[in-house]
Coordinates of N, CA, C and O in Angstrom, one line a residue:
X142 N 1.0 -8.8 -10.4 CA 1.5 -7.7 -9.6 C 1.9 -8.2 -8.2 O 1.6 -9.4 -8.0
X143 N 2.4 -7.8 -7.5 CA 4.0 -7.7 -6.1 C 3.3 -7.2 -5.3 O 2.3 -6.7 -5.8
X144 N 3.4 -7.0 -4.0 CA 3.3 -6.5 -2.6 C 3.6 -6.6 -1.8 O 2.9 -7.5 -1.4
X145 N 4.4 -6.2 -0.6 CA 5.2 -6.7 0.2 C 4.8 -6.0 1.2 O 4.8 -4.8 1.0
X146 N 4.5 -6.7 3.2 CA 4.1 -5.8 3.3 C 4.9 -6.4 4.8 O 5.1 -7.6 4.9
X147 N 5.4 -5.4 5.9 CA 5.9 -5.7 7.5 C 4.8 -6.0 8.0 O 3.6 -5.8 7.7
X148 N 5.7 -7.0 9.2 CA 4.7 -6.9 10.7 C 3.9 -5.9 11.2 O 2.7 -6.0 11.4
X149 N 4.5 -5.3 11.4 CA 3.8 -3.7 11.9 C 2.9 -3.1 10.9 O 1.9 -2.6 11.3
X150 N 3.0 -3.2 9.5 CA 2.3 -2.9 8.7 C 1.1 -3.7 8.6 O 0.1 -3.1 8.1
X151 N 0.8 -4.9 8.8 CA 0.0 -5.7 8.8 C -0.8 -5.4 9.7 O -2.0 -5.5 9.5
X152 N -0.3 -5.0 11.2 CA -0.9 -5.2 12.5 C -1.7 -3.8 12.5 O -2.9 -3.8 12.8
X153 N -1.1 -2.6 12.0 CA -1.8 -1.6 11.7 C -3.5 -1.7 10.5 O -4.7 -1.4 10.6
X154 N -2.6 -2.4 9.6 CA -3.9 -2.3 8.0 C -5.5 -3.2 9.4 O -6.7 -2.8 9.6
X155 N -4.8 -4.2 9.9 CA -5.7 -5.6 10.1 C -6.7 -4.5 11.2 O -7.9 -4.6 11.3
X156 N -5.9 -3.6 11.9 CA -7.3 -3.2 12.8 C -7.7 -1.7 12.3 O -8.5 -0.9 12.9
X157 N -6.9 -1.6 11.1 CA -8.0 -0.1 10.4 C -9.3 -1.5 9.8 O -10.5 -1.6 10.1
X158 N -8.7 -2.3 9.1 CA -9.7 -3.1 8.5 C -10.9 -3.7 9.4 O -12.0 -3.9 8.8
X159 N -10.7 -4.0 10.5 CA -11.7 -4.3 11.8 C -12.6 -3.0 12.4 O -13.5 -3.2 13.2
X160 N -12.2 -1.5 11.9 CA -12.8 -1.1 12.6 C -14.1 -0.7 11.7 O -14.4 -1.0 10.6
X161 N -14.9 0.2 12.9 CA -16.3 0.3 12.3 C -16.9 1.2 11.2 O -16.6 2.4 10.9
X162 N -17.9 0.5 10.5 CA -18.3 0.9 8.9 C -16.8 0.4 7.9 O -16.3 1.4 7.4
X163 N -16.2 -0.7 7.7 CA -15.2 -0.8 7.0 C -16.1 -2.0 6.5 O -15.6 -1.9 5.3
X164 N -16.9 -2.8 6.4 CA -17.0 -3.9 6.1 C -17.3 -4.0 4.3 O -18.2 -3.3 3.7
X165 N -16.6 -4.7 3.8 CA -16.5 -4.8 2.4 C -15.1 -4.1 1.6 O -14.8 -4.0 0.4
X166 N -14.7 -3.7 2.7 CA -13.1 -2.5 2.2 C -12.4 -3.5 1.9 O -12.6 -4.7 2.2
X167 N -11.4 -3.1 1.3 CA -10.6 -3.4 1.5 C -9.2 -2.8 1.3 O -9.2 -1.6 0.8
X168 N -7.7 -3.4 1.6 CA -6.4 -2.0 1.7 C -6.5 -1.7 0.6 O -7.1 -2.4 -0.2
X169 N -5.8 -0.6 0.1 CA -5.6 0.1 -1.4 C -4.3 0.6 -1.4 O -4.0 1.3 -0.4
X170 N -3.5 0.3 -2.2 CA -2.1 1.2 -2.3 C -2.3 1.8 -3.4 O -2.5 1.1 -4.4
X171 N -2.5 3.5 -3.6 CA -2.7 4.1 -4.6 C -1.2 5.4 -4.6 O -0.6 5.8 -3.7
X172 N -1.0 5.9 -6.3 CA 0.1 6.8 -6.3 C -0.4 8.3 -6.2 O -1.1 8.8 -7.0
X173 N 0.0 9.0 -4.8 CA -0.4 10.2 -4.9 C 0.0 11.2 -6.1 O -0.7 12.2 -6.6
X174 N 1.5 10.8 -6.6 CA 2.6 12.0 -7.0 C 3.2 11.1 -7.9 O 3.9 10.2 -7.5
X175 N 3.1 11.3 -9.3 CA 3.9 10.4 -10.2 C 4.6 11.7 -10.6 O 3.9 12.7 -11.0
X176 N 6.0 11.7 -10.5 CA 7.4 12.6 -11.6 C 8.5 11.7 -11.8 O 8.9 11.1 -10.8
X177 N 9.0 11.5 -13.2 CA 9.5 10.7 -13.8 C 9.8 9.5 -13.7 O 9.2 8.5 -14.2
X178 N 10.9 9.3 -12.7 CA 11.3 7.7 -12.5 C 10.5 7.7 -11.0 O 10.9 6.6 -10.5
X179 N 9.9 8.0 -10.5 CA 9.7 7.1 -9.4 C 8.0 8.3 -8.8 O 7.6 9.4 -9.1
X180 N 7.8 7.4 -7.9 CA 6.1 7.9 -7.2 C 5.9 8.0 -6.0 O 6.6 7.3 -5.3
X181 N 5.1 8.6 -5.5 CA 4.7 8.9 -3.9 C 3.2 7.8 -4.3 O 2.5 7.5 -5.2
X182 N 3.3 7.4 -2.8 CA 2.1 6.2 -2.2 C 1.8 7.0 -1.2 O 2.3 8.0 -0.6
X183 N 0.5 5.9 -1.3 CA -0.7 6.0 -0.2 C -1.4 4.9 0.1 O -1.4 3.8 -0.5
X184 N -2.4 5.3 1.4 CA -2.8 4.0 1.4 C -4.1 3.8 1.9 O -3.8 3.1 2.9
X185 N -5.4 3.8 1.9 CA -6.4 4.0 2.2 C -7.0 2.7 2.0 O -6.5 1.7 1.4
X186 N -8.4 2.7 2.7 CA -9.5 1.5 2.8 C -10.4 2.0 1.5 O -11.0 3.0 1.3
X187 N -10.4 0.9 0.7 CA -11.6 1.3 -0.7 C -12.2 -0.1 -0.8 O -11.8 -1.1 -0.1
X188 N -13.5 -0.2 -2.2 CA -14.0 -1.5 -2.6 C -13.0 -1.4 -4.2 O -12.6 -0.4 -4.9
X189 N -12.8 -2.9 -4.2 CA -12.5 -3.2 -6.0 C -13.3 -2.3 -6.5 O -14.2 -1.6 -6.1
X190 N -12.4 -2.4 -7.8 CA -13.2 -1.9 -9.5 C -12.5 -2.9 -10.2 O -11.7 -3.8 -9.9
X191 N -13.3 -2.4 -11.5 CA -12.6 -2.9 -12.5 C -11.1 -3.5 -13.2 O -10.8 -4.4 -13.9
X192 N -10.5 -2.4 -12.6 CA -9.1 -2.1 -13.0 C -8.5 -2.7 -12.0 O -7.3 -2.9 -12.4
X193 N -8.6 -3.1 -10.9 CA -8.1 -3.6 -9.6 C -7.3 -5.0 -10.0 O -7.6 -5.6 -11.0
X194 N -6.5 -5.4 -9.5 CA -6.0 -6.6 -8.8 C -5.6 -7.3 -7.6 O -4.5 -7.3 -7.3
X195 N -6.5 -8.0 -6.8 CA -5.8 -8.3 -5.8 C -5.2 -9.0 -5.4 O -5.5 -10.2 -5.5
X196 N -4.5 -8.7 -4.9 CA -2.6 -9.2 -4.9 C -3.0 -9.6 -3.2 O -3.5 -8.8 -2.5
X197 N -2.6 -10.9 -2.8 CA -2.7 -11.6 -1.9 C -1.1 -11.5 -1.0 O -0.2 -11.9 -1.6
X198 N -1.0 -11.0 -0.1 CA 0.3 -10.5 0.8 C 0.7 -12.3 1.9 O -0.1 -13.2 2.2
X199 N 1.8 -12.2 2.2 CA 2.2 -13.3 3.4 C 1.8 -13.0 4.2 O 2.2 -13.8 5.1
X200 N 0.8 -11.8 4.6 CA 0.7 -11.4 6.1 C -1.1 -11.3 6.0 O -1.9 -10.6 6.6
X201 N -1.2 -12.3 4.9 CA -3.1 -12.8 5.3 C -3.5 -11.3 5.1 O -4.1 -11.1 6.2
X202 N -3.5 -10.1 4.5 CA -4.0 -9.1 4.0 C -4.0 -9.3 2.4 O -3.0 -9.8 1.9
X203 N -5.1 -8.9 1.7 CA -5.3 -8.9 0.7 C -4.9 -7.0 0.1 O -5.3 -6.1 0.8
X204 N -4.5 -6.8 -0.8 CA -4.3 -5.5 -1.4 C -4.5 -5.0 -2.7 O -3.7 -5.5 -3.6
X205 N -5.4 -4.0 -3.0 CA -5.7 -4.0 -4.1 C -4.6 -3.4 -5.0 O -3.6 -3.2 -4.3
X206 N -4.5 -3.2 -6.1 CA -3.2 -2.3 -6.9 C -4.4 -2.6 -8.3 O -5.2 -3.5 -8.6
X207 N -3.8 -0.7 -9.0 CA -4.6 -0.9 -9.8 C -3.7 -0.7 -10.6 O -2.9 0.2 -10.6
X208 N -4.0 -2.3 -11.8 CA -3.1 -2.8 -12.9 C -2.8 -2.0 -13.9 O -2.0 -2.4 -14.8
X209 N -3.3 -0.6 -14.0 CA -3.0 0.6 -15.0 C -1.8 1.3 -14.6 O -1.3 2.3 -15.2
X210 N -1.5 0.7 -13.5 CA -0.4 1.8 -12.8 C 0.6 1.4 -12.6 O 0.7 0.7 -11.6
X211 N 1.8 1.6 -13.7 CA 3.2 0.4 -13.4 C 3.7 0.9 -12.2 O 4.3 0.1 -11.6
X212 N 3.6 2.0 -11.8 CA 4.2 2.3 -10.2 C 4.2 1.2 -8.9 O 5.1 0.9 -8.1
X213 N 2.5 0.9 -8.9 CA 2.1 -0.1 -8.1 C 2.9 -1.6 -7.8 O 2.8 -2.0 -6.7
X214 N 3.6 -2.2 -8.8 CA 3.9 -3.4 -8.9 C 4.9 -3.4 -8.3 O 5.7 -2.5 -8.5
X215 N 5.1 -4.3 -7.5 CA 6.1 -4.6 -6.7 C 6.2 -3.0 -5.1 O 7.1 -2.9 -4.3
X216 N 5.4 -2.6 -5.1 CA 5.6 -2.0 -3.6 C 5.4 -2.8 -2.6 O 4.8 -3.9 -2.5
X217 N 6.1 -2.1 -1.7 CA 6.8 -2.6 -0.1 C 6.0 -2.1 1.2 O 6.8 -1.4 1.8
X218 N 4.9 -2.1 1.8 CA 3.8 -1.3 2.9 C 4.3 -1.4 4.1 O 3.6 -2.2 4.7
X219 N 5.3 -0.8 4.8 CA 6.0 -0.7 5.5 C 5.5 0.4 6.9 O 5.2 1.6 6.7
X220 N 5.6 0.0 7.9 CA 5.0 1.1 9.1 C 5.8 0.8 9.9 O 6.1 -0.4 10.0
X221 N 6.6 2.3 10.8 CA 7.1 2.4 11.6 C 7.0 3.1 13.0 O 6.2 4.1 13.1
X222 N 7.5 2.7 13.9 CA 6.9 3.5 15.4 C 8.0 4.6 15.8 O 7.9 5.4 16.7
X223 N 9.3 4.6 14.7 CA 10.3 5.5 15.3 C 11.2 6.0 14.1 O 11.3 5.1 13.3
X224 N 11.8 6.9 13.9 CA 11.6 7.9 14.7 C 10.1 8.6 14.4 O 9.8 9.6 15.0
X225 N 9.4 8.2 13.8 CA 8.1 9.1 13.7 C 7.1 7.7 13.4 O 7.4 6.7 12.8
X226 N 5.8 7.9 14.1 CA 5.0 7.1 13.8 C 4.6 6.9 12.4 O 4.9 8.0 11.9
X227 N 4.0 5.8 11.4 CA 3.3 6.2 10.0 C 4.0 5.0 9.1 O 5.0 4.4 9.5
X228 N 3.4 4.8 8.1 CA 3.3 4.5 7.2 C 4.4 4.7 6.0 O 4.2 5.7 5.3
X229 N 5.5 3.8 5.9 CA 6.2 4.1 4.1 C 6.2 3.3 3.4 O 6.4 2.1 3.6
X230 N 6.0 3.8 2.4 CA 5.3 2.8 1.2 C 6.9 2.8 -0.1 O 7.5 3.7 -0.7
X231 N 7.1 1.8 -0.1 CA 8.2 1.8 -1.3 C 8.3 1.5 -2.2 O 7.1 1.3 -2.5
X232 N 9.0 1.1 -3.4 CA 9.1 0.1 -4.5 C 10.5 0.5 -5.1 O 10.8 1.6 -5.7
X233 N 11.2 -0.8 -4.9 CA 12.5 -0.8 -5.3 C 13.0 -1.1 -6.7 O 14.0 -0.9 -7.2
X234 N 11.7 -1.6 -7.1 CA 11.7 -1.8 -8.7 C 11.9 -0.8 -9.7 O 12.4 -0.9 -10.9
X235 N 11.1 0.4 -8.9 CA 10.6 2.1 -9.7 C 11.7 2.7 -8.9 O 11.3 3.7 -8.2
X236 N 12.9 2.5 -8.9 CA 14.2 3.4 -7.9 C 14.1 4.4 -6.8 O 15.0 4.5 -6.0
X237 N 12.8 5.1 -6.8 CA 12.3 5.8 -5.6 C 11.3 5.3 -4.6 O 10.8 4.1 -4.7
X238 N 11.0 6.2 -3.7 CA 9.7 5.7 -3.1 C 9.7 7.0 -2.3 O 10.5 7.9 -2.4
X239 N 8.4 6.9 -1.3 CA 7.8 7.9 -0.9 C 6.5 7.7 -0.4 O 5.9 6.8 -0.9
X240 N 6.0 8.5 0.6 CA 4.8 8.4 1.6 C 4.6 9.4 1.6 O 3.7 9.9 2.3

């Protein structure tokens, strides 16, 4: 499985991941909203399971994706400061995307 994640998105995950009671978390990209071709993401602090993979990013963050969910593969973890602060999560593989 794929992951791709920005600067900004990195600098964001790395000090949710630093802050306090996180230790052993790790990022999660999960699908809130699956309808037909394409899914809404999210993105929260969780531990592995079973079903997990973790997909190793260029920006020194590890991310889990769970391997049951062809949506997951290949998403893009993208954060921006304008025009609205947050988080979009994409995948150009699955033709849509969504936050």
């Amino acid at each position: 499985m794929n992951c791709k994640i920005n600067r900004n998105a990195a600098k964001v995950l790395k000090q949710m991941l630093e802050s306090e009671g996180t230790e052993g978390k790790m990022v999660r990209v999960y699908v809130t909203l699956e309808h037909g071709d394409h899914a809404h993401y999210d993105v929260k602090l969780d531990t592995p399971t079973v079903h997990d993979e973790i997909v190793k990013t260029d920006k020194g963050i590890d991310v889990l994706l769970d391997k049951r969910e062809p949506f997951l593969d290949g998403v893009w973890i993208k954060y921006f400061y304008v025009p609205q602060e947050g988080f979009d999560i994409t995948n150009s593989s699955k033709i849509h995307h969504h936050h």
